[in-house]
Amino acid sequence: MKPTIRPVKGTRDFYPEEMAFRTWLYGQMKAVSQKFGYQEWEAPILESLELYAAKSGEELVKEQSFVFADRGGDTIALRPELTPSLARLVAQKQRELPKPIRWWSFGPFWRYERPQKGRTREFFQWNIDLIGVNSAYADAELVAIGAEFFKSIGLSAQQIVVKVNDRKLMEEQLAQLGVPPDQIEGVYRLIDKLDKLPAEKWRAYGIDDIGLSTEQIDRLSALLTNRELWKESADLTAFFNAIDDLGVSDYVEYDPSIIRGLAYYTGVVFEARDRSGEFRAILGGGRYDNLVGDVGGDPLGGIGFALGDVVIGLVLEKFGLKPQLRPAPADVLVTIFDAVLARTSAKVAAQLRSGGVKTELYPDAVKLDKQLKYANTQAIPIAIIIGPDEATQSQATVRDLRSGQQQVVKQAELVEQVGNWLGTK
RNA sequence: GUGCCUGUAGCUCAAUGGUAGAGUACUGGACUGUGGAUCCAGGCGUUGCGGGUUCGACCCCCGUCAGGCACCCCA
């Protein structure tokens, strides 16, 4: 093995093929965001560590952030998530921003942890948020956007499900079980582990580590399998009606075991998974009603979710839905027959570009079969050949590499002819 | 931070302790004005690195580095 410098642990190199997928993903996210009227925005990748100290989970800040001191001695973090930045931007212009605020963003994030399947240290995330409104339609809209996104990239409701719960409902239910407020966070952790631990271990964890009584854990256990629990919540009832109205109810289910890890969620929480449960959560989100206030603004609530590029890539691959993308943007390769005719080919290439055709000029007068082979590996659909026969009559051979058909046309008509070939296939 | 697994050709992987191979990719040719298919030819390795055991190590042992997976945690 050559002594090459390795990429930083947990990062990925985006060769043109991978970059084409990322760009495609971005395009799908943009399309769905705009369909719902959301505006694109972006925050700095560097933020003060204290921005996260306010509200994100303890572990996230202390153990999982890339943190460094800049040359002036300030403590800077590579952003591990976007929502605190969002709260900061909103708080800064809170009075002048027209409500409701509908914003979306796509960019890189970093977490310092051990990479494994579906998890890297650098990842890209779509964030989309609706701020300034607390209503069933606001909550349902975000879930609907997620569902519309899945639909748009070919993932059906048989393959993907968005599971929804409400922390307010859970708080009430836990209070009825006699769980004191300071124990709720621990019980949330316990709930989060429900499908990760075997039943016996889960019980033991709840009793020994969280401090529940056997009666409490039995009742909690019953609670977490009660798929009708949402009917006891007026908010969730209105939410599911709104989901119905928005036409995405086939993607959405109630699940009392959905809690999500972040400390700042205050109401509806949701996550999307593949129905077989093979992968980690594809997206996760919820309502946060205190966040803007926590960074110094007036209390203003919002709801949003984040969807990363890694897991969705794995899911699309599994279902055979990852698009076959062509990294080469050119539609035409102009070959060079020999050194003498190189100038003719170069002029033809320039002419095609003036006509708006994405054109590559082969940069060397090598054997024709090599040039065509190159076009083939790049999946460039059309090759143009100008040999002595064509040149003497100001003509060019247009070869369609998809069908193998070819035709001799006048050079002056190339733009039009190529347009026809591209359009009819 | 904890545990398990894996490091062999550019890539994917073989090789009862007896001098290291295949597919694919690449290059050239069959086909000197035409790609994909087929056939032929060609090069390739300090077996991650360092020690040890052995007459002999890709193989066994120790260390080390790297990667993967799971736990932890999850935006």
PDB file of C-alpha atoms (C1' of nucleotides) in Angstrom, chain A residues 1 6 9 60 64 80-81 111 113-114 116-117 119 193 196 260-262 306 337 367 369 372-373 376 385 389-390 399 401 404 406, chain B residues 1-4 8-11 26-36 45-46 48 66-75:
ATOM      1  CA  MET A   1       0.000   0.000   0.000  1.00  0.00           C
ATOM      2  CA  ARG A   6      -5.885   8.830   4.706  1.00  0.00           C
ATOM      3  CA  LYS A   9     -11.783   9.173  10.265  1.00  0.00           C
ATOM      4  CA  LEU A  60     -23.835  15.777  22.562  1.00  0.00           C
ATOM      5  CA  GLN A  64     -19.674  14.295  20.608  1.00  0.00           C
ATOM      6  CA  PRO A  80     -23.328  19.113  15.522  1.00  0.00           C
ATOM      7  CA  GLU A  81     -26.891  20.131  14.643  1.00  0.00           C
ATOM      8  CA  ARG A 111     -20.193  14.525  15.488  1.00  0.00           C
ATOM      9  CA  GLU A 113     -18.032   9.450  17.689  1.00  0.00           C
ATOM     10  CA  ARG A 114     -17.181   5.983  16.478  1.00  0.00           C
ATOM     11  CA  GLN A 116     -20.480   2.547  12.075  1.00  0.00           C
ATOM     12  CA  LYS A 117     -23.230   1.571   9.707  1.00  0.00           C
ATOM     13  CA  ARG A 119     -23.280   6.842  10.981  1.00  0.00           C
ATOM     14  CA  LYS A 193     -34.515   1.457  24.951  1.00  0.00           C
ATOM     15  CA  LYS A 196     -33.168  -2.209  21.919  1.00  0.00           C
ATOM     16  CA  ARG A 260     -36.438  11.073  20.757  1.00  0.00           C
ATOM     17  CA  GLY A 261     -33.258  11.945  22.553  1.00  0.00           C
ATOM     18  CA  LEU A 262     -33.058  15.693  22.469  1.00  0.00           C
ATOM     19  CA  ALA A 306     -33.697  16.654  10.244  1.00  0.00           C
ATOM     20  CA  PHE A 337      -9.759  12.376 -36.107  1.00  0.00           C
ATOM     21  CA  LYS A 367      -7.297   6.350 -32.034  1.00  0.00           C
ATOM     22  CA  ASP A 369     -11.938   3.589 -30.841  1.00  0.00           C
ATOM     23  CA  LEU A 372     -15.525   6.298 -28.438  1.00  0.00           C
ATOM     24  CA  LYS A 373     -14.710   3.946 -25.606  1.00  0.00           C
ATOM     25  CA  ASN A 376     -19.104   4.998 -23.608  1.00  0.00           C
ATOM     26  CA  ILE A 385     -16.792  12.322 -35.932  1.00  0.00           C
ATOM     27  CA  ASP A 389     -14.541  12.666 -45.998  1.00  0.00           C
ATOM     28  CA  GLU A 390     -16.798  14.828 -43.850  1.00  0.00           C
ATOM     29  CA  ARG A 399     -23.386   8.849 -33.859  1.00  0.00           C
ATOM     30  CA  LEU A 401     -24.035   5.669 -28.833  1.00  0.00           C
ATOM     31  CA  GLY A 404     -25.610   2.706 -32.598  1.00  0.00           C
ATOM     32  CA  GLN A 406     -25.417   7.394 -37.143  1.00  0.00           C
TER      33      GLN A 406
ATOM     34  C1'   G B   1     -15.049   4.933  26.632  1.00  0.00           C
ATOM     35  C1'   U B   2     -16.261  -1.008  26.140  1.00  0.00           C
ATOM     36  C1'   G B   3     -16.528  -5.536  23.175  1.00  0.00           C
ATOM     37  C1'   C B   4     -16.256  -8.637  18.663  1.00  0.00           C
ATOM     38  C1'   U B   8      -3.336 -10.590   0.627  1.00  0.00           C
ATOM     39  C1'   A B   9      -2.805  -7.173  -6.769  1.00  0.00           C
ATOM     40  C1'   G B  10      -6.112  -0.608  -8.205  1.00  0.00           C
ATOM     41  C1'   C B  11     -11.082  -3.258  -6.594  1.00  0.00           C
ATOM     42  C1'   C B  26      -6.166  -1.567 -16.610  1.00  0.00           C
ATOM     43  C1'   U B  27      -2.770  -1.638 -21.199  1.00  0.00           C
ATOM     44  C1'   G B  28      -1.947  -3.707 -26.055  1.00  0.00           C
ATOM     45  C1'   G B  29      -3.693  -6.810 -30.080  1.00  0.00           C
ATOM     46  C1'   A B  30      -7.510  -9.621 -33.223  1.00  0.00           C
ATOM     47  C1'   C B  31     -10.449  -4.667 -35.547  1.00  0.00           C
ATOM     48  C1'   U B  32      -4.825   1.015 -38.670  1.00  0.00           C
ATOM     49  C1'   G B  33     -12.665   5.634 -39.942  1.00  0.00           C
ATOM     50  C1'   U B  34     -16.463   3.593 -35.007  1.00  0.00           C
ATOM     51  C1'   G B  35     -17.792   2.215 -28.369  1.00  0.00           C
ATOM     52  C1'   G B  36     -20.623  -1.858 -25.575  1.00  0.00           C
ATOM     53  C1'   G B  45       2.331  -7.970  -4.500  1.00  0.00           C
ATOM     54  C1'   U B  46       8.065  -5.886   0.955  1.00  0.00           C
ATOM     55  C1'   G B  48      -0.797  -3.308   7.111  1.00  0.00           C
ATOM     56  C1'   A B  66      -5.828   0.924  10.322  1.00  0.00           C
ATOM     57  C1'   G B  67     -10.766  -0.415   8.933  1.00  0.00           C
ATOM     58  C1'   G B  68     -15.662  -2.619   9.817  1.00  0.00           C
ATOM     59  C1'   C B  69     -19.709  -3.958  13.180  1.00  0.00           C
ATOM     60  C1'   A B  70     -22.219  -3.663  17.848  1.00  0.00           C
ATOM     61  C1'   C B  71     -22.674  -1.199  22.688  1.00  0.00           C
ATOM     62  C1'   C B  72     -22.827   3.987  24.556  1.00  0.00           C
ATOM     63  C1'   C B  73     -25.308   8.162  22.420  1.00  0.00           C
ATOM     64  C1'   C B  74     -28.187  10.048  18.629  1.00  0.00           C
ATOM     65  C1'   A B  75     -29.177  16.283  15.871  1.00  0.00           C
TER      66        A B  75
END
